[in-house]
C-alpha cells in the first residue's frame, strides 16, 4: 500500500510472506519456516538551485515480526545529490547507511554474528554523447570503509569502474 504526494514524496507499507527462505552460510541452508517481512519505506526528491541539483532520499524500516531476518538490516537510508551539468551530463554523489544486521553460521556449530552498521559514499559521472554512445565513471566506497554485508565476506574497498556503452 502506497501514498504519494505529487512527484516528490511516497510512503509505502509492505507486508511480505516468504516461504522456504534460503540462507547462505557455509552452504545453502533452507529455513523451513515461513517468514514475514513488514515495514515501511519513505522516499522523496526535490529540485534545488535552479533545478540543476536534485536531492533524493529513501528510508526503509523493518518492523519486528519475532522472526529472525538474517542478513537484512532493520534500517537503511540512501541519499543522492545529482548535478545536471547539461542534458547529457550528470554527476551524482550518493551515500548509503546500512543498519545492524545479524548473520547465521551453522558450521561447526550454530552461531549468530552481528555485522555492524556502516555508511558508504560513492561518486558517479555519466555522459551521453548521442543516442548510441555513453560513458560513465564510478568511484565506489571512496572513503575506503571496511565492512561486511554478510559475516565473513569483506566487501571491496575503494574501487573505480569505467563503463563504455555503444548501441548497435
Short mmCIF file of N, CA and C in Angstrom, two decimals, residues 2-3 5 9 13 15 22 32 44 48 51-52 57-59 62-63 78 104 112 116 136 164:
data_model
loop_
_atom_site.label_atom_id
_atom_site.label_comp_id
_atom_site.label_asym_id
_atom_site.label_seq_id
_atom_site.Cartn_x
_atom_site.Cartn_y
_atom_site.Cartn_z
N UNK A 2 0.62 2.17 -0.89
CA UNK A 2 1.45 3.37 -1.01
C UNK A 2 0.60 4.63 -1.05
N UNK A 3 1.17 5.68 -0.53
CA UNK A 3 0.60 7.02 -0.62
C UNK A 3 1.65 7.90 -1.27
N UNK A 5 2.56 12.01 -2.80
CA UNK A 5 2.19 13.41 -2.92
C UNK A 5 2.96 13.98 -4.10
N UNK A 9 7.11 12.79 -3.09
CA UNK A 9 7.15 12.02 -1.84
C UNK A 9 6.25 10.80 -1.93
N UNK A 13 3.84 0.99 2.76
CA UNK A 13 3.84 -0.05 3.79
C UNK A 13 3.89 -1.38 3.06
N UNK A 15 4.14 -5.82 3.51
CA UNK A 15 3.95 -7.00 4.36
C UNK A 15 4.10 -8.20 3.43
N UNK A 22 15.98 -19.02 1.78
CA UNK A 22 17.30 -19.64 1.62
C UNK A 22 18.34 -18.74 2.26
N UNK A 32 13.03 -23.81 7.05
CA UNK A 32 11.76 -24.48 6.78
C UNK A 32 10.53 -23.68 7.20
N UNK A 44 11.70 10.52 -1.16
CA UNK A 44 11.42 11.90 -1.50
C UNK A 44 12.48 12.41 -2.46
N UNK A 48 16.75 21.55 -6.46
CA UNK A 48 17.39 22.63 -5.72
C UNK A 48 18.14 23.52 -6.69
N UNK A 51 17.01 24.07 -10.34
CA UNK A 51 16.75 22.73 -10.86
C UNK A 51 17.97 22.06 -11.49
N UNK A 52 19.15 22.57 -11.25
CA UNK A 52 20.37 21.89 -11.71
C UNK A 52 20.80 20.83 -10.72
N UNK A 57 16.18 10.95 -1.53
CA UNK A 57 16.46 10.13 -0.34
C UNK A 57 15.39 9.07 -0.20
N UNK A 58 15.77 7.95 0.40
CA UNK A 58 14.78 6.96 0.81
C UNK A 58 15.24 6.32 2.11
N UNK A 59 14.25 5.90 2.88
CA UNK A 59 14.50 5.28 4.18
C UNK A 59 13.60 4.06 4.28
N UNK A 62 12.32 -1.99 8.87
CA UNK A 62 11.64 -3.27 9.04
C UNK A 62 11.03 -3.32 10.44
N UNK A 63 9.79 -3.73 10.51
CA UNK A 63 9.09 -3.86 11.79
C UNK A 63 9.34 -5.25 12.33
N UNK A 78 19.32 5.92 2.18
CA UNK A 78 20.09 6.24 0.98
C UNK A 78 19.81 7.69 0.61
N UNK A 104 23.95 -15.73 10.31
CA UNK A 104 23.89 -17.03 10.97
C UNK A 104 24.93 -17.93 10.34
N UNK A 112 25.29 -16.81 15.92
CA UNK A 112 24.80 -15.59 15.30
C UNK A 112 25.88 -14.52 15.44
N UNK A 116 27.39 -5.28 12.20
CA UNK A 116 27.63 -3.86 12.45
C UNK A 116 27.00 -2.99 11.38
N UNK A 136 30.61 6.27 -18.47
CA UNK A 136 30.37 6.52 -17.04
C UNK A 136 31.64 6.17 -16.27
N UNK A 164 31.69 1.94 -20.82
CA UNK A 164 31.50 2.48 -22.16
C UNK A 164 30.35 1.71 -22.79
#
